[in-house]
Coordinates of C-alpha atoms in Angstrom, one line a residue:
X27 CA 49.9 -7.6 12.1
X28 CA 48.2 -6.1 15.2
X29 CA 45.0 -5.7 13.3
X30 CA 44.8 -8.9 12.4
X31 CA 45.3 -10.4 15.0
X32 CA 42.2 -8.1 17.0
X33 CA 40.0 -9.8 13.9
X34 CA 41.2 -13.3 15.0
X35 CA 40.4 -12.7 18.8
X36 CA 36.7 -12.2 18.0
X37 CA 36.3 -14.9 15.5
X38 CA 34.3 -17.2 17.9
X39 CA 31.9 -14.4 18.9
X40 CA 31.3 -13.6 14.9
X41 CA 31.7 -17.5 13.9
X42 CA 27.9 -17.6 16.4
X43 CA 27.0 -14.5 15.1
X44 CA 27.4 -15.4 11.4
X45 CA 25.5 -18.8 11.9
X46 CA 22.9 -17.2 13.5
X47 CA 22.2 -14.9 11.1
X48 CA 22.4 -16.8 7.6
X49 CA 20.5 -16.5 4.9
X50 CA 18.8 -19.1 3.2
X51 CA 18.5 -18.8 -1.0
X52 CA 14.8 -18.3 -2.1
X53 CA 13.1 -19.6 -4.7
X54 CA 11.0 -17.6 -6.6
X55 CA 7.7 -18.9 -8.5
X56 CA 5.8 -17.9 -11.9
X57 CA 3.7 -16.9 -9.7
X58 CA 5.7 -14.9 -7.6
X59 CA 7.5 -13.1 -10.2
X60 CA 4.4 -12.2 -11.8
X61 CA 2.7 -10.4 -8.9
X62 CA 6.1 -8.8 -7.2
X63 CA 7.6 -8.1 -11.7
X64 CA 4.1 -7.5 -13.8
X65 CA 5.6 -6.3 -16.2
X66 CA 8.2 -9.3 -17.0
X67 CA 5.2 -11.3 -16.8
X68 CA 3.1 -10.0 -19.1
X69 CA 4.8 -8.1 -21.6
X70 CA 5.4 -9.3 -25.0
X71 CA 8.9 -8.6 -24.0
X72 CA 8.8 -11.6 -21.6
X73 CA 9.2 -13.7 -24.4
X74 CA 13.2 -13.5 -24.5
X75 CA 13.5 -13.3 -20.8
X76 CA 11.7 -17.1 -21.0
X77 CA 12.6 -20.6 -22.5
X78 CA 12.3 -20.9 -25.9
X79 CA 8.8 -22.3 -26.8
X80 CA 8.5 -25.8 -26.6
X81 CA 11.0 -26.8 -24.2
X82 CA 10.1 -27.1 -20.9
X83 CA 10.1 -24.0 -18.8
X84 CA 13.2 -24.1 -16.5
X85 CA 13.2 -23.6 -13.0
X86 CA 15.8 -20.9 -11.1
X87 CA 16.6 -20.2 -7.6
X88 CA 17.4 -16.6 -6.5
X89 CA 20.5 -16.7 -4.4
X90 CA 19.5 -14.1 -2.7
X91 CA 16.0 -12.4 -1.5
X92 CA 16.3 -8.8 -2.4
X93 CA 12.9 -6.7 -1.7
X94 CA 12.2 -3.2 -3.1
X95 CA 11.1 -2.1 -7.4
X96 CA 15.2 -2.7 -7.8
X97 CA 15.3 -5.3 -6.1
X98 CA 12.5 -7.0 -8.0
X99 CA 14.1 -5.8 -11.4
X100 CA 17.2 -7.3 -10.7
X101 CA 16.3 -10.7 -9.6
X102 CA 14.1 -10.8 -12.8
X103 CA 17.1 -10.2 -14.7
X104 CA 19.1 -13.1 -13.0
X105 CA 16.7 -15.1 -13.8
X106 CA 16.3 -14.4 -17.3
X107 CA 20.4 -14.2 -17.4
X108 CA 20.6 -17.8 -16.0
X109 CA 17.6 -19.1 -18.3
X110 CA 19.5 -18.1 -21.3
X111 CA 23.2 -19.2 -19.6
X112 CA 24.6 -15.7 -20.3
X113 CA 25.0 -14.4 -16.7
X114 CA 28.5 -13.7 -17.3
X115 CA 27.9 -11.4 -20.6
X116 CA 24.8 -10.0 -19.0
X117 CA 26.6 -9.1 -15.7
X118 CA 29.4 -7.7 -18.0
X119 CA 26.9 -5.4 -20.3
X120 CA 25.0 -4.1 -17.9
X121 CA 28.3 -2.4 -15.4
X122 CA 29.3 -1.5 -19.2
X123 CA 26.3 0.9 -19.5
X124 CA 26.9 1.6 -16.0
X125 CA 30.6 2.8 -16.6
X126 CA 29.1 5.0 -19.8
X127 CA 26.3 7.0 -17.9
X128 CA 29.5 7.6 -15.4
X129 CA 31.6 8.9 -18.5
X130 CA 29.1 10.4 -20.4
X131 CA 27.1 13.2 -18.6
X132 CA 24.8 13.7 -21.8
X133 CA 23.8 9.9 -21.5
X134 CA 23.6 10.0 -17.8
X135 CA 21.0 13.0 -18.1
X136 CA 19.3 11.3 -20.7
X137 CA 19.1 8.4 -18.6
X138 CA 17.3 10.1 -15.9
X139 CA 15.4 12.9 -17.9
X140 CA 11.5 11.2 -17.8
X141 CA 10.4 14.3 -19.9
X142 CA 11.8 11.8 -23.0
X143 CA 9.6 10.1 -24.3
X144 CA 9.3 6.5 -24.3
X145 CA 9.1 5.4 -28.3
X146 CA 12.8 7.7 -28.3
X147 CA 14.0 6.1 -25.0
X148 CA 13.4 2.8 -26.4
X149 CA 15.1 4.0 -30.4
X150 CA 17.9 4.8 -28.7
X151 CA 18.6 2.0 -26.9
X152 CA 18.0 -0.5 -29.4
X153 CA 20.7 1.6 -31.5
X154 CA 22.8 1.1 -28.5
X155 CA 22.6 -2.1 -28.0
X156 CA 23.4 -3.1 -31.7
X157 CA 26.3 -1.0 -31.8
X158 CA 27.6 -2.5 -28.3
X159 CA 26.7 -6.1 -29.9
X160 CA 24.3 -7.2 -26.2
X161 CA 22.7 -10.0 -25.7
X162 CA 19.0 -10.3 -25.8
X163 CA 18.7 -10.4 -22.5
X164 CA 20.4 -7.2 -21.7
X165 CA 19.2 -5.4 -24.7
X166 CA 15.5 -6.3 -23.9
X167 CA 16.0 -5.5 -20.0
X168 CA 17.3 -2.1 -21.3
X169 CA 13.8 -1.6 -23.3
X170 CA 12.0 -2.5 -20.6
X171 CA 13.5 -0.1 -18.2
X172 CA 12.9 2.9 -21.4
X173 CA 9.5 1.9 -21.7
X174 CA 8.6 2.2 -17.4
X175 CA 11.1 5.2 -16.5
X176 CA 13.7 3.2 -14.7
X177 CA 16.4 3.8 -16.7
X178 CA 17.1 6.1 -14.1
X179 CA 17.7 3.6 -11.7
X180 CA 19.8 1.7 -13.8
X181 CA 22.5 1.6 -11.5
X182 CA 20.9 0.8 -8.5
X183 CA 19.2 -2.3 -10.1
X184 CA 23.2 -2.6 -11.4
X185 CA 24.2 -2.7 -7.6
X186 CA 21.5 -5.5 -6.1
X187 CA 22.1 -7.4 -9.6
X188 CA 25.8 -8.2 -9.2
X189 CA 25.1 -8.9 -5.6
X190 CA 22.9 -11.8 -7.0
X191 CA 26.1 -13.1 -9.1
X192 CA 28.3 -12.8 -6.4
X193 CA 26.1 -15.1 -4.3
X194 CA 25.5 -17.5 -7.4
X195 CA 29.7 -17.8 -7.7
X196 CA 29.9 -17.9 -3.9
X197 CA 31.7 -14.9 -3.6
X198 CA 31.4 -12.4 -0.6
X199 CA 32.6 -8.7 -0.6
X200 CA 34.6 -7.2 2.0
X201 CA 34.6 -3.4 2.3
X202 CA 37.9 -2.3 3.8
X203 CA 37.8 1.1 5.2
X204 CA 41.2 3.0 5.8
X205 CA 43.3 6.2 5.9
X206 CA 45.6 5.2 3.9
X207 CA 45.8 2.2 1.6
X208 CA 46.6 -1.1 3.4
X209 CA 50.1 -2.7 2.3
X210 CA 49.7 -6.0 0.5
X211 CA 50.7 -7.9 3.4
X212 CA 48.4 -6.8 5.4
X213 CA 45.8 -6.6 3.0
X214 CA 47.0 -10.1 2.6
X215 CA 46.6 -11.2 6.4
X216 CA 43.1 -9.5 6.3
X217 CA 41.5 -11.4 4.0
X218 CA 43.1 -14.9 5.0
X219 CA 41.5 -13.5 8.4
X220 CA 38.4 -13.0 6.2
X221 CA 38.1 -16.2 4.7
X222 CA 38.3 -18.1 8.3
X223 CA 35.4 -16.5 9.1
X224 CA 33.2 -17.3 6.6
X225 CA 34.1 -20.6 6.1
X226 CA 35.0 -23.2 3.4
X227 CA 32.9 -22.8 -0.5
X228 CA 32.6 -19.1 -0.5
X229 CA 35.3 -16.3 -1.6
X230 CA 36.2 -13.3 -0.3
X231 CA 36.5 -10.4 -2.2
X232 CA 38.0 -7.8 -1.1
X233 CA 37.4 -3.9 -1.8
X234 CA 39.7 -0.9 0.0
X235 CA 38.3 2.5 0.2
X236 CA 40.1 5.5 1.7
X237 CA 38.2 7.8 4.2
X238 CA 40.4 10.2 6.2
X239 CA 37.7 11.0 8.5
X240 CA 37.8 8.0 10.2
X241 CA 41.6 9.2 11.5
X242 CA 43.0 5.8 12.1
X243 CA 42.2 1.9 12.3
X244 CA 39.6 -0.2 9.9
X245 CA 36.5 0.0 9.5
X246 CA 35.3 -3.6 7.8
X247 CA 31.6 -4.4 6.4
X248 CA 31.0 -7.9 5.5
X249 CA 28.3 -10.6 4.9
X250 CA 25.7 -7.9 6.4
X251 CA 28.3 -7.1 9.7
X252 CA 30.5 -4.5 10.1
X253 CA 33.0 -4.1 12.6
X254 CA 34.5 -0.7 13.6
X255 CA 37.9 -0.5 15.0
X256 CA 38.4 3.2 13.7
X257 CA 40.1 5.6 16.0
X258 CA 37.1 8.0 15.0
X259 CA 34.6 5.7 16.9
X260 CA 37.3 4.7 19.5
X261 CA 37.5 8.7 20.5
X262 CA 33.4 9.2 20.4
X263 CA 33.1 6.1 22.7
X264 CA 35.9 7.1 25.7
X265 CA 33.8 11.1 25.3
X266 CA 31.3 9.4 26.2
X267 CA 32.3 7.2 28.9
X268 CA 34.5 10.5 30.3
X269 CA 31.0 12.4 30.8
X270 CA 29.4 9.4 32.7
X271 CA 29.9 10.4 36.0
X272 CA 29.1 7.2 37.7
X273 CA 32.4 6.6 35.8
X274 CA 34.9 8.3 38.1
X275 CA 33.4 6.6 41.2
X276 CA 34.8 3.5 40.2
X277 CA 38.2 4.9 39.7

């Protein structure tokens, strides 16, 4: 298709771009984690976000450096996740809560009301998380959000933490931005297109969203990149090249 084919023209100016730009995993240190996550470090809740005691203390790479307090809370929980060889189930609990403070606007406010306090913050999530069956791991992450007010951020930390699992499986998302939805084989022929540019050991996956404003053409975000080939931004650059006048004295 013709839009595929305007992805594959460009792919040895992205391939130097994408090379250029590549991100190397970081590996964070007790020490680190202590100063950037006090909390993880010091609480007595640490205790299940650790090796049990006795064996020796395993070491994890982040995939990914993320900076910022959500940042910082969801690398600790990748971490703790990988320590305990539930990153799967934890990655699955935590959209789960997710998905319910979306459904539920009575847990969503309670999530974000700070005027409750902790000790019934905490109760109620411990009788959450027995009811849901969660791991430690999640169900002690939960608590430690009650206890410091983040519960509010939940999904946020949600966000940067499934972008740490998608690195750790090697997947990449694509964000696919359209009028209308994309037929499957074009969708098809994009993400082939997709794939070629990042290269071998990695997977794309793809997500569409529908935006009418853009009135025509893709918009695609990838690996950090975007590319705009959306009639919208088409339009706003020929305005702008029509009120140049140095323009005209070339025609």
């Amino acid at each position: 298709m013709a839009f595929a084919n305007r992805i594959r023209s460009s792919l040895p100016l992205v391939t130097k771009i994408l090379k250029s730009d590549s991100l190397s995993a970081a590996h964070w240190s007790s020490a680190q984690r202590s100063v950037l996550c006090p909390t993880f470090a010091n609480s007595e809740l640490s205790k299940n976000f650790s090796t049990a005691p006795g064996k020796k203390e395993v070491k994890v790479k982040v995939p990914l450096v993320l900076f910022g307090g959500s940042g910082n809370y969801a690398s600790a929980l990748y971490i703790a996740a990988v320590k305990a060889n539930a990153l799967e189930k934890v990655e699955s609990e935590i959209l789960d809560i997710v998905e319910s403070t979306k459904r539920s606007p009575t847990f969503s406010q309670f999530t974000k009301d700070l005027s409750v306090p902790a000790d019934t913050r905490v109760k109620a999530i411990n009788e959450i998380s027995a009811q849901a069956k969660f791991s430690d791991v999640t169900k002690n992450f939960l608590v430690l959000l009650s206890q410091n007010g983040r519960l509010k951020n939940l999904e946020t930390i949600a966000k940067r933490f499934v972008e740490l699992t998608m690195a750790h499986k090697g997947e990449v998302k694509a964000i696919v931005t359209s009028v209308i939805p994309l037929p499957a084989v074009e969708e098809k022929e994009l993400k082939e297109t997709l794939q070629e540019l990042i290269g071998q050991g990695k997977k794309v996956i793809l997500e569409q969203k529908i935006d009418p404003s853009i009135l025509g053409g893709l918009v695609v975000e990838f690996d950090k990149k975007v590319f705009d080939m959306s009639i919208k931004t088409r339009a706003r650059q020929m305005e702008r090249y029509l009120r140049e006048p140095a323009n005209f004295d070339s025609l």
